[in-house]
mmCIF file of C-alpha atoms and ligand atoms in Angstrom:
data_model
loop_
_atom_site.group_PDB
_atom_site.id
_atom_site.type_symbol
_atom_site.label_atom_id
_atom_site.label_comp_id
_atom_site.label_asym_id
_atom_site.label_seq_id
_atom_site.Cartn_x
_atom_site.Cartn_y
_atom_site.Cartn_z
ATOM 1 C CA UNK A 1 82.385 133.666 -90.611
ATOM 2 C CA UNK A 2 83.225 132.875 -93.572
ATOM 3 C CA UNK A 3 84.632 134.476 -97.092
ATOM 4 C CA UNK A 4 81.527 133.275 -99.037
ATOM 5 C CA UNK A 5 78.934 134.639 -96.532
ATOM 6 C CA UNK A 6 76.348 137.840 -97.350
ATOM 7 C CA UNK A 7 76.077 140.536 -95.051
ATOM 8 C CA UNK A 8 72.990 142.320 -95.020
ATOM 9 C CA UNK A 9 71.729 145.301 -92.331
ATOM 10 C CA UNK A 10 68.026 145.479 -92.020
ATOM 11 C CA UNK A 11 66.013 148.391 -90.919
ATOM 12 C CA UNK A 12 62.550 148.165 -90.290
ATOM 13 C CA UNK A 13 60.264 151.478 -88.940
ATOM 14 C CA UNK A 14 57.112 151.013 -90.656
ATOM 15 C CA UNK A 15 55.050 151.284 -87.604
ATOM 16 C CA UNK A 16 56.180 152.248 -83.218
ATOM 17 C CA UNK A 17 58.865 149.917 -83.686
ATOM 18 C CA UNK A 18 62.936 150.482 -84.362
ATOM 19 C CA UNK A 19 64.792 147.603 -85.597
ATOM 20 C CA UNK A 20 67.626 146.817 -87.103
ATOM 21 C CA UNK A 21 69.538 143.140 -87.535
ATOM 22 C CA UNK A 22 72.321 141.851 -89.534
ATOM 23 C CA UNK A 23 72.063 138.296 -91.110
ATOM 24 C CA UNK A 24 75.284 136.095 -91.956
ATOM 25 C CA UNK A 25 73.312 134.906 -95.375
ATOM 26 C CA UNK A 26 69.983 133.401 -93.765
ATOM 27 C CA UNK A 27 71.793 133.594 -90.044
ATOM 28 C CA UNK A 28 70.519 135.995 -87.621
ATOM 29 C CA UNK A 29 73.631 137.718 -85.638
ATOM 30 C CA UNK A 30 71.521 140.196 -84.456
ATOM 31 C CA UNK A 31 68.084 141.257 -83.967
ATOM 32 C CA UNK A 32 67.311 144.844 -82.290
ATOM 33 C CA UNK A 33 64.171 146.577 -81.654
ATOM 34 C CA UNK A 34 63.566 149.513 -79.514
ATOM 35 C CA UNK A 35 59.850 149.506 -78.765
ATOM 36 C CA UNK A 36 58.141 152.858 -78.330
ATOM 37 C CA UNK A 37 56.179 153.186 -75.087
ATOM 38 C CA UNK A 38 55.115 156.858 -75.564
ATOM 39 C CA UNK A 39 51.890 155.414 -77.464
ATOM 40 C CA UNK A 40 50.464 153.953 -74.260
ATOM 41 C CA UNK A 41 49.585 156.947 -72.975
ATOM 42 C CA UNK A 42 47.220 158.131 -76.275
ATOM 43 C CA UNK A 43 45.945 153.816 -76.122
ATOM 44 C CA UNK A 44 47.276 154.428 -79.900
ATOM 45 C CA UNK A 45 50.323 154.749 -82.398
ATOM 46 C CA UNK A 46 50.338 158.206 -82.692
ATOM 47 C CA UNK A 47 52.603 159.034 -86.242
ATOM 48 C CA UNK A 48 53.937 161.978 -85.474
ATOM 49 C CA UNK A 49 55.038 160.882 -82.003
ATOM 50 C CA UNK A 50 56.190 157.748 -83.552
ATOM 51 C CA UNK A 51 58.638 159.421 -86.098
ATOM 52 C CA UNK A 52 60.525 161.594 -83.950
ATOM 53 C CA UNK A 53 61.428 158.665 -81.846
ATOM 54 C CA UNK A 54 62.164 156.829 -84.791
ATOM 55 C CA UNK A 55 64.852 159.576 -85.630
ATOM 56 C CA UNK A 56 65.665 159.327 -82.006
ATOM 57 C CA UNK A 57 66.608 155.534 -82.035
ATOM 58 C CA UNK A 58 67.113 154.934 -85.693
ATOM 59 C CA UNK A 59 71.310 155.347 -84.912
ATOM 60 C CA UNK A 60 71.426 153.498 -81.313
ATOM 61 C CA UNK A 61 69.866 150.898 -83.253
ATOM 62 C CA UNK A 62 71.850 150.366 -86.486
ATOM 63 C CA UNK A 63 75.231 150.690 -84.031
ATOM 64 C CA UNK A 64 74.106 148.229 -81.543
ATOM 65 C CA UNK A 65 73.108 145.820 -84.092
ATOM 66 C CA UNK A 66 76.562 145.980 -85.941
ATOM 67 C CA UNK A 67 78.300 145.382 -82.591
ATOM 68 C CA UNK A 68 76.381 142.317 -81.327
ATOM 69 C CA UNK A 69 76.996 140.837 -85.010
ATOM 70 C CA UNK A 70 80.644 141.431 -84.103
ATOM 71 C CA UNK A 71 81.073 142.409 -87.524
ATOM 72 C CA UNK A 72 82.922 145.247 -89.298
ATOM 73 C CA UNK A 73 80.275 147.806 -90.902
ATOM 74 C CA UNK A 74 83.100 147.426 -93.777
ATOM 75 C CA UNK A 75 81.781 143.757 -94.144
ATOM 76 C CA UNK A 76 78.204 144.557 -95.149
ATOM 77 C CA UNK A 77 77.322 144.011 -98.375
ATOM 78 C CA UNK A 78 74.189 145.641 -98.819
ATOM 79 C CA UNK A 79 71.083 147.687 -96.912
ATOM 80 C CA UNK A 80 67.848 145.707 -96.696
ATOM 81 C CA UNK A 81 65.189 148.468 -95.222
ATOM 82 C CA UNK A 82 60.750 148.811 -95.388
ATOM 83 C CA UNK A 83 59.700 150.593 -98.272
ATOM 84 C CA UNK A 84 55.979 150.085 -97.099
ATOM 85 C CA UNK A 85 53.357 149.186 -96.158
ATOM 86 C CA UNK A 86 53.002 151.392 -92.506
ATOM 87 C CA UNK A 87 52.954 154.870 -91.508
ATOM 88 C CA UNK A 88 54.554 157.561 -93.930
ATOM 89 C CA UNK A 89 56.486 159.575 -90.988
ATOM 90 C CA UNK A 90 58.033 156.370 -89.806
ATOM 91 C CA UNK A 91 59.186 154.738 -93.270
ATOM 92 C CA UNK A 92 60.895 158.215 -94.027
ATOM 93 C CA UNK A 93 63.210 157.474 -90.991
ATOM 94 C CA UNK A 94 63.960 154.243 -92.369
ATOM 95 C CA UNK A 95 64.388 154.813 -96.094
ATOM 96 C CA UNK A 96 66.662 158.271 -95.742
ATOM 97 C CA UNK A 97 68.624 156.419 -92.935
ATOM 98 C CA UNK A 98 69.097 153.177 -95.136
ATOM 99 C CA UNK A 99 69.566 155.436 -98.497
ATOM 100 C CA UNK A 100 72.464 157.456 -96.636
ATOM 101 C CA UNK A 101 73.980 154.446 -95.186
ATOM 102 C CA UNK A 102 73.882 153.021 -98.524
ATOM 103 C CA UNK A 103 75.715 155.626 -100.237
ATOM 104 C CA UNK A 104 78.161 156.041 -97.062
ATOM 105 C CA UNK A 105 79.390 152.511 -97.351
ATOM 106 C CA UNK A 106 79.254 152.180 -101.259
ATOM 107 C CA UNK A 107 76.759 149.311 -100.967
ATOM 108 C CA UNK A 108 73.788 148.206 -103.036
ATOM 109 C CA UNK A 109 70.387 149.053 -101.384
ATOM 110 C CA UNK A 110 67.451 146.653 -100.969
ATOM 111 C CA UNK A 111 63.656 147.666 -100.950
ATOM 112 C CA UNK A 112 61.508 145.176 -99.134
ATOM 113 C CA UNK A 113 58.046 144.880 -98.374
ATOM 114 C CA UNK A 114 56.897 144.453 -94.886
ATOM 115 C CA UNK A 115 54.180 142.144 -95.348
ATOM 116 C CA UNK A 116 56.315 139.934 -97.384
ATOM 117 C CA UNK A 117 58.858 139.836 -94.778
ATOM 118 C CA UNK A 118 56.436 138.755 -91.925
ATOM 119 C CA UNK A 119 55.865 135.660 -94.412
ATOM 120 C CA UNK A 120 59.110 135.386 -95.003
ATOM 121 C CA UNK A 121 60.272 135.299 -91.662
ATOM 122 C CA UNK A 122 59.570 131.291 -91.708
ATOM 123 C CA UNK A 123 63.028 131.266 -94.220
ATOM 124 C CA UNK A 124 65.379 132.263 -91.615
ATOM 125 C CA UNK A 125 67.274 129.663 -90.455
ATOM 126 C CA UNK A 126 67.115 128.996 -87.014
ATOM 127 C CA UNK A 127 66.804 126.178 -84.973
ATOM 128 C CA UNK A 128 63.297 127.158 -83.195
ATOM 129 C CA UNK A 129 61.711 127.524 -86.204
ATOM 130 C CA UNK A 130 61.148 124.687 -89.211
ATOM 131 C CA UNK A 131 60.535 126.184 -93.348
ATOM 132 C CA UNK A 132 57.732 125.390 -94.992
ATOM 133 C CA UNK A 133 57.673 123.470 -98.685
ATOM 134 C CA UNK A 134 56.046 124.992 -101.142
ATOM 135 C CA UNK A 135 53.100 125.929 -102.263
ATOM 136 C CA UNK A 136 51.677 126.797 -98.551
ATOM 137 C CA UNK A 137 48.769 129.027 -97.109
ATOM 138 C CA UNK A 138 49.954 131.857 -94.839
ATOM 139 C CA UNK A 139 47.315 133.154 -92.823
ATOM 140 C CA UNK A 140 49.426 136.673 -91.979
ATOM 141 C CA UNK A 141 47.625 138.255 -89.207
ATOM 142 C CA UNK A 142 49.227 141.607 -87.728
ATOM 143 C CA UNK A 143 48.288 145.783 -86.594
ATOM 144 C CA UNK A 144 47.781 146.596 -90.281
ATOM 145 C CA UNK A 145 47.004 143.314 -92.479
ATOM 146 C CA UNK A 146 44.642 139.959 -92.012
ATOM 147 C CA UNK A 147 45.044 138.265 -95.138
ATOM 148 C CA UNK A 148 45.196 134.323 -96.467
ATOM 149 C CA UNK A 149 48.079 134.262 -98.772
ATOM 150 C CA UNK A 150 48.868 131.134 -101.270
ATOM 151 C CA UNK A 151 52.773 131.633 -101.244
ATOM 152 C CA UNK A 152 53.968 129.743 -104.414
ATOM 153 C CA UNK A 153 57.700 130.077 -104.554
ATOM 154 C CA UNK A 154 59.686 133.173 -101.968
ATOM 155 C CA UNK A 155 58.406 136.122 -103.904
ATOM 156 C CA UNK A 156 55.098 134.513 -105.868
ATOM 157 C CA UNK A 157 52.577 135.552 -103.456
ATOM 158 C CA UNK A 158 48.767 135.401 -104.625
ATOM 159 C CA UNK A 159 45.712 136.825 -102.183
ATOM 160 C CA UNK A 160 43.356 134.561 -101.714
ATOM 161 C CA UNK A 161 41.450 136.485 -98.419
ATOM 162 C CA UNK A 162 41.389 139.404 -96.930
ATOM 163 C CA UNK A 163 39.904 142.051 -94.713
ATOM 164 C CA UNK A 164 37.313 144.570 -95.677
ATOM 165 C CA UNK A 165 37.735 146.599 -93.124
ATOM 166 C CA UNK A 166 39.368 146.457 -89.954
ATOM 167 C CA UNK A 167 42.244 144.169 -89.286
ATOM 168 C CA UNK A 168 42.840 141.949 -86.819
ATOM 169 C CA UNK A 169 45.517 143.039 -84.507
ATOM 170 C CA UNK A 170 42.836 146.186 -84.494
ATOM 171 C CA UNK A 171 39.725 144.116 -83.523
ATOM 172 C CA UNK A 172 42.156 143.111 -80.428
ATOM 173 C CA UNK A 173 43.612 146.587 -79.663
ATOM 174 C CA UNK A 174 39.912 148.275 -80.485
ATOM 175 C CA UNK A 175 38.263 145.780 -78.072
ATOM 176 C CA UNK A 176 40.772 145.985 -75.438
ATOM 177 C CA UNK A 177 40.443 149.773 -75.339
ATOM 178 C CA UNK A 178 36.847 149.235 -74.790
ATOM 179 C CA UNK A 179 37.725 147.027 -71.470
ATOM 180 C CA UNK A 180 39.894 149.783 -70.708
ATOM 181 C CA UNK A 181 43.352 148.075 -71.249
ATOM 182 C CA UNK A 182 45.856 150.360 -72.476
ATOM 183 C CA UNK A 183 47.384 149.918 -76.182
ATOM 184 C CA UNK A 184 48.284 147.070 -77.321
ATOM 185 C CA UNK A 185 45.695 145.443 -76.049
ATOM 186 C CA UNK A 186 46.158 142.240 -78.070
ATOM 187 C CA UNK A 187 48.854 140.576 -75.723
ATOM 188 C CA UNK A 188 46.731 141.881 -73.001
ATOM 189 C CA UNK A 189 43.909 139.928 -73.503
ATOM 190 C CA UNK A 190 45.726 136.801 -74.175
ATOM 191 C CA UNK A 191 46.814 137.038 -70.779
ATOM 192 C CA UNK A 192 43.482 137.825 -69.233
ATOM 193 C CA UNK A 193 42.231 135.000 -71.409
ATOM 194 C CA UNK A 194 44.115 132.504 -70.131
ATOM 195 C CA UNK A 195 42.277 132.844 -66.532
ATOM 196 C CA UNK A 196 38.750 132.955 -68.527
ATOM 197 C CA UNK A 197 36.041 131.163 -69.571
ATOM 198 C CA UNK A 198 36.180 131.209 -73.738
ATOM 199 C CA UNK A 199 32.463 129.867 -74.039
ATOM 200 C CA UNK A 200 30.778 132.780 -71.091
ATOM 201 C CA UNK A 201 29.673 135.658 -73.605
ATOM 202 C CA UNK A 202 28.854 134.994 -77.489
ATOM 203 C CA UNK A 203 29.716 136.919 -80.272
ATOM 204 C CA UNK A 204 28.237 136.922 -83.628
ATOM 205 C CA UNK A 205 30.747 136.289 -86.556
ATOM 206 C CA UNK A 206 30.396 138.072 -89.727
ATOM 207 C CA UNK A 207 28.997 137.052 -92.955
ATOM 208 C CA UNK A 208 31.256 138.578 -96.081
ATOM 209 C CA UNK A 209 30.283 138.183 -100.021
ATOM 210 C CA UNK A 210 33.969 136.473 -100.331
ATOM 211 C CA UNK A 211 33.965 133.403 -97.970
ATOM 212 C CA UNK A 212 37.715 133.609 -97.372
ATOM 213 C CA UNK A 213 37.622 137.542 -96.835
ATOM 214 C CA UNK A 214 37.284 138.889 -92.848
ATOM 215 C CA UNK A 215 34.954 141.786 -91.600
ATOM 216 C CA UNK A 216 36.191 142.729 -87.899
ATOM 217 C CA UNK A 217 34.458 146.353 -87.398
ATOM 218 C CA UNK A 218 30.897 144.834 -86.981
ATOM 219 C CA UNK A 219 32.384 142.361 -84.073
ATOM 220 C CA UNK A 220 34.320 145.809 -82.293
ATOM 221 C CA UNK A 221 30.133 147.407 -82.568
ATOM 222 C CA UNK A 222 28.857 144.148 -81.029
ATOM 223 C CA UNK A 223 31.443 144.467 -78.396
ATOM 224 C CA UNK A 224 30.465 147.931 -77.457
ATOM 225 C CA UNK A 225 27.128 147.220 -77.131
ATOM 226 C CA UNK A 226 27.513 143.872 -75.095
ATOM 227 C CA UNK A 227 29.421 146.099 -72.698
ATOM 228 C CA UNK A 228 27.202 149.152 -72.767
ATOM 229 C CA UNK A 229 24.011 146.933 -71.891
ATOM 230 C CA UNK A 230 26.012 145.016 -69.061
ATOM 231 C CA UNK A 231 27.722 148.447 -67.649
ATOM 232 C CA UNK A 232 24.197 149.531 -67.482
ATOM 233 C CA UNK A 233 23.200 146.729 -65.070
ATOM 234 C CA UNK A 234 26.128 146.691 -62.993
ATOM 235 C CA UNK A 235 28.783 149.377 -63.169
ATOM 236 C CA UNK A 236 31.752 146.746 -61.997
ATOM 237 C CA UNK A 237 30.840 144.576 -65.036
ATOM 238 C CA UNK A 238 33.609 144.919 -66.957
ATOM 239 C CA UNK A 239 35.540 144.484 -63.697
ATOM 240 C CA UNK A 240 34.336 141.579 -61.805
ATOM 241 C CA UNK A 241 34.227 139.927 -65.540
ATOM 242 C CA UNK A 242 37.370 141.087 -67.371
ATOM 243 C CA UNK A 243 38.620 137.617 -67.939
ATOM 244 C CA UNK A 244 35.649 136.012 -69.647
ATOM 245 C CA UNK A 245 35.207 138.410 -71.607
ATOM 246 C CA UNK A 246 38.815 138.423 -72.920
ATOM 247 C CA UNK A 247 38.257 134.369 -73.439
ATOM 248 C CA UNK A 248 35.225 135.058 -75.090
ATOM 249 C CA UNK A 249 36.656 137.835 -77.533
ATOM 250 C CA UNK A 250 39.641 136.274 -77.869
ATOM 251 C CA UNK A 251 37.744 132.543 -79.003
ATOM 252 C CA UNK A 252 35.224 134.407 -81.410
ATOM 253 C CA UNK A 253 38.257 135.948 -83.134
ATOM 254 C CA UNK A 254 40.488 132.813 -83.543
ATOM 255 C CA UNK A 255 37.088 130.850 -84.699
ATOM 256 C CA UNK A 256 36.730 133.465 -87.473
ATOM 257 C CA UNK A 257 40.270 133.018 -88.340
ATOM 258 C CA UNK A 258 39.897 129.139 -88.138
ATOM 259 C CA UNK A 259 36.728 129.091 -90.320
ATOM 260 C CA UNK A 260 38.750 130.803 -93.523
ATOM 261 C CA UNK A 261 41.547 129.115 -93.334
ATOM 262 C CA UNK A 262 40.286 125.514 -93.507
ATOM 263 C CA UNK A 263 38.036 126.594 -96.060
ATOM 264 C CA UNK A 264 40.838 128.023 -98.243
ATOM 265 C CA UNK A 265 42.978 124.391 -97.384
ATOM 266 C CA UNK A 266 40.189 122.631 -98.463
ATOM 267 C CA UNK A 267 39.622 124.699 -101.736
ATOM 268 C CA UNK A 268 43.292 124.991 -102.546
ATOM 269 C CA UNK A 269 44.093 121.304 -101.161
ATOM 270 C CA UNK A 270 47.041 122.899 -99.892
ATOM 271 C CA UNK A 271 47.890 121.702 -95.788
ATOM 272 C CA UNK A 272 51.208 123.586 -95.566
ATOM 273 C CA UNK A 273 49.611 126.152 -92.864
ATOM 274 C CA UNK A 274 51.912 128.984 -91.531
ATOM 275 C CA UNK A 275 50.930 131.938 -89.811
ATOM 276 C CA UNK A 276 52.815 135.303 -89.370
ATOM 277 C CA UNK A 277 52.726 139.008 -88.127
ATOM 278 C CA UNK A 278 52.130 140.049 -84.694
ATOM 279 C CA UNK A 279 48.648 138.904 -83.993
ATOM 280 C CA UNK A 280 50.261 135.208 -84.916
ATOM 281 C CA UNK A 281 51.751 135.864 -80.831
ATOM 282 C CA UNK A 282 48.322 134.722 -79.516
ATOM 283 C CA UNK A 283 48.388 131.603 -77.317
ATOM 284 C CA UNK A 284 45.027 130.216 -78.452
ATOM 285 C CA UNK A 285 45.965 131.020 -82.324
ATOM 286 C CA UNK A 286 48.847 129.327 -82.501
ATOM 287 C CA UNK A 287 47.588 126.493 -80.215
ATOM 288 C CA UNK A 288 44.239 125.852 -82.479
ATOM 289 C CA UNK A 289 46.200 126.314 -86.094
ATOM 290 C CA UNK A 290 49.057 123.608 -84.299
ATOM 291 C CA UNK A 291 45.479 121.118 -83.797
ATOM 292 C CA UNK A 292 44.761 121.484 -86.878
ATOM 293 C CA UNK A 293 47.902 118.979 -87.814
ATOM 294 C CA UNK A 294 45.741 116.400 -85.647
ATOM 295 C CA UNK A 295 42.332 117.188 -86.848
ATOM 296 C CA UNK A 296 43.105 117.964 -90.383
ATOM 297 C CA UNK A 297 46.400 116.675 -91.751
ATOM 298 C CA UNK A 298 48.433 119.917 -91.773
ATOM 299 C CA UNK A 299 51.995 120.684 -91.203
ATOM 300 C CA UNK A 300 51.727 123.881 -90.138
ATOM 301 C CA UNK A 301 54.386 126.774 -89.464
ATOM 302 C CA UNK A 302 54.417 128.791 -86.328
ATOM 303 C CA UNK A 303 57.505 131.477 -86.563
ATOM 304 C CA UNK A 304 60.229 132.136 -83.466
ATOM 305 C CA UNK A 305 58.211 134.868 -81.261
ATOM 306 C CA UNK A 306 60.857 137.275 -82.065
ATOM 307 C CA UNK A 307 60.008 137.184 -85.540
ATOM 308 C CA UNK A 308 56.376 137.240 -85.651
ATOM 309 C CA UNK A 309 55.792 141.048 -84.179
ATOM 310 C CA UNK A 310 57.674 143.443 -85.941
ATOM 311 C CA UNK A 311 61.568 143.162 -86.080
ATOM 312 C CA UNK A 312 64.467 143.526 -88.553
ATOM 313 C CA UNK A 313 65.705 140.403 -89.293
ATOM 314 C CA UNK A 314 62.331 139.600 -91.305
ATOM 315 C CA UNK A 315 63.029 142.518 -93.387
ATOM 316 C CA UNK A 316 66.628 141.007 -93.797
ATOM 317 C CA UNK A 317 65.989 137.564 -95.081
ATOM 318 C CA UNK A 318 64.244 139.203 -97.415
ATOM 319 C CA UNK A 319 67.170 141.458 -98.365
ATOM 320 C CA UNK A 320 69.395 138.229 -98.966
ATOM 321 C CA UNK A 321 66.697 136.645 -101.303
ATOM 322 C CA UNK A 322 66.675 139.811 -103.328
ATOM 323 C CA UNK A 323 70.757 140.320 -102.723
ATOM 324 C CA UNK A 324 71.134 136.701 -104.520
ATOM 325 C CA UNK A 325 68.487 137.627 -107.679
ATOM 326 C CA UNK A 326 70.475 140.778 -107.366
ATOM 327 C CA UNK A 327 67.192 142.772 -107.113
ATOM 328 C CA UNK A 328 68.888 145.935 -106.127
ATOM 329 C CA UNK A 329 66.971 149.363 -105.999
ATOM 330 C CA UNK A 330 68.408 152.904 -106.772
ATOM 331 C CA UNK A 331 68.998 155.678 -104.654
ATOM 332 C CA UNK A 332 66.100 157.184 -105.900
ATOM 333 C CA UNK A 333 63.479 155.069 -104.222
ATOM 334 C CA UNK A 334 60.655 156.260 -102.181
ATOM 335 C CA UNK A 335 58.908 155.596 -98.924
ATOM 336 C CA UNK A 336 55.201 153.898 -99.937
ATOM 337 C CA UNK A 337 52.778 153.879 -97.178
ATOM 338 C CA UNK A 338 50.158 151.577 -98.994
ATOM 339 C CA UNK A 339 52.220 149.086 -100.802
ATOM 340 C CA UNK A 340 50.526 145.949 -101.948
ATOM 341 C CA UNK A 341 51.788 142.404 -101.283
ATOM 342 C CA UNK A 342 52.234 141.590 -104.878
ATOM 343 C CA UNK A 343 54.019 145.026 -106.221
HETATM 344 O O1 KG4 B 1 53.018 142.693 -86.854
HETATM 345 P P1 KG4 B 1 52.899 143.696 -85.761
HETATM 346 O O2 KG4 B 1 53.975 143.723 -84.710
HETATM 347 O O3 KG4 B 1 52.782 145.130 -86.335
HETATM 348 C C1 KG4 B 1 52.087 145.428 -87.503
HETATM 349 O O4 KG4 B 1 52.680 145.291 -88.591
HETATM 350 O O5 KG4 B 1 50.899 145.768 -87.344
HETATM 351 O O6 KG4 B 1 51.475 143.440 -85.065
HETATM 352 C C2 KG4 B 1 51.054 144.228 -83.978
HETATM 353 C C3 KG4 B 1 49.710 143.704 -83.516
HETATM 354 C C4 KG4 B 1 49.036 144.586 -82.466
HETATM 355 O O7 KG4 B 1 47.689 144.811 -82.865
HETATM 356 C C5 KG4 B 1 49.099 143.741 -81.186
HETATM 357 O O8 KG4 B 1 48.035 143.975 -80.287
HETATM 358 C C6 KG4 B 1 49.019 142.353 -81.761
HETATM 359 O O9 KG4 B 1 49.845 142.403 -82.908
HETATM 360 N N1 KG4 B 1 49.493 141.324 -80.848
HETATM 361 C C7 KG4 B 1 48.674 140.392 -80.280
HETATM 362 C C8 KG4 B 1 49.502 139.596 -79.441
HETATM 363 N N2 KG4 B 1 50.785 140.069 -79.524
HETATM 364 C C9 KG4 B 1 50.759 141.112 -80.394
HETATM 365 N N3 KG4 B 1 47.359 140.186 -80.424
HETATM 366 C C10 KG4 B 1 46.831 139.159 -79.736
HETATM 367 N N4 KG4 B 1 47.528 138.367 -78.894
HETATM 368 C C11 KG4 B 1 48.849 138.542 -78.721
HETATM 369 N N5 KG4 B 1 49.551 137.745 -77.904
HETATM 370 ZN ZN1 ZN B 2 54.061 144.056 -89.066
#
């Protein structure tokens, strides 16, 4: 450790998660996260449930992550903690925990966006994990967000796609609900999948006005039906079928993904590919973007597991850019459930 080195706590409680990490500048020295498995039993976040464990875990946390740094909490030099985007009852826990803190220690506080940090989480040095030049397409893929970002320098992002409606990590929760897989479903059918045939049921994709934008609620409908008809004919459908069908969700939803993004390479000319957020965990995503080096000429960026779902130490290397543009925010600051990318 040395004299010259940044210490930043992180906090991130935007959704079911707790974490919090300290980074040595763009070091990770710790990383926790105390997952909430209340939710399973509702197949669904449920906020306020959510919150009050959040308040439950928000100090374990922050302690555990100071020791495993095997720092000093005297040796931080600022608070990095979600402002927004996620649920309201959860980013209270956060903010008031990180704004006390903050005025505890005498240390500068650091707002960050959460759907900047998943993108940013490619900057943290590690030795799993390569960064990506600039400019470079992030397709960011999580619970909340599906979007195709142009990233243009750390905090120039520009929108180039986007949902209309459902996102994502939803379409593969929603779906897997329907199979009767308890929430998350989206890690659940990548492990079904992997037993399955991808090509045994098709799906149509949808058609939106903006060919880089996604549509996922009309694909959850034709899911519904699909298994409504089937159940109809044989009661153990779902059953005696469970891991074709998770192939065949599982393939329509990566070839939607696939479609955008080499149309938004080709448009932008841009082959630095990197995906992030939780969804960006799939086996067949990141095995299909990673062909796309072969097929089309990319270098693409798939992020260290532990910081594609949610975690602090995204929220943290975001905290150091800020801490070193000294981008500091004031006491004053408040929780923002639907914060945009680019405010
Ligand atoms: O980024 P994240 O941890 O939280 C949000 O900010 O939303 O993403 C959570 C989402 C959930 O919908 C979960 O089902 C999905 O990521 N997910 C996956 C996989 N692992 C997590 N979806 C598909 N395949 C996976 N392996
Ligand atoms: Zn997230």
């Amino acid at each position: 450790m040395s004299k010259n080195s940044i210490y930043i706590l992180s906090i991130e409680s935007s959704c079911d998660d707790t974490g919090a990490a300290i980074l040595e500048n763009d070091r990770v020295l710790s990383n926790v996260i105390a997952n909430q498995k209340i939710h399973a039993e509702y197949g669904g976040v449920v906020p306020e449930l959510a919150s009050r464990a959040h308040q439950q875990n928000i100090v374990p946390v922050v302690q555990q992550a100071i020791l495993k740094a095997g720092i000093d909490k005297k040796q931080i030099n600022a608070i990095a903690f979600t402002q927004g985007p996620g649920l309201m009852g959860s980013l209270l826990v956060g903010t008031s925990f990180a704004k006390s803190l903050s005025i505890a220690l005498g240390v500068p506080l650091i707002a960050v966006n959460h759907m900047q940090a998943h993108v940013m989480a490619h900057f943290i040095r590690d030795k799993a994990q390569e960064t990506p030049d600039f400019p470079f397409l992030c397709l960011t893929i999580s619970g909340g967000h599906t979007q195709i970002l142009k990233i243009k320098s750390p905090m120039d992002f520009e929108i180039l796609g986007e949902t209309i409606d459902d996102a994502v990590g939803e379409a593969f929760d929603k779906t897997a609900k329907l199979l009767g897989l308890p929430y998350p479903g989206g890690p659940l059918i990548d492990k079904h999948a992997k037993s399955g045939n991808k090509n045994a049921y098709q799906f149509t994709e949808p058609k939106t006005k903006n060919a880089l934008d996604f549509s996922f609620s009309g694909l959850k409908t034709a899911i519904l039906y699909f298994l409504k008809k089937n159940l109809k004919e044989n009661p153990n459908f779902i059953d005696e079928n469970l891991n074709d069908i998770c192939a065949s969700i599982q393939h329509t939803i990566t070839n939607i993904l696939m479609k955008r993004l080499i149309l938004a390479s080709r448009s932008t000319g841009i082959k630095n590919i990197a995906i992030a957020g939780g969804v960006s965990a799939n086996s067949e995503i990141r095995k299909t973007i990673k062909n796309g080096e072969k097929t089309y000429g990319w270098s693409t960026y798939i992020p260290k597991f532990a910081y594609t779902t949610d975690n602090a130490a995204m929220i943290g290397i975001v905290g150091y850019f800020k801490y070193l543009n000294n981008d500091f925010d004031r006491e004053d600051i408040t929780a923002t459930s639907r914060l945009k990318i680019n405010d």
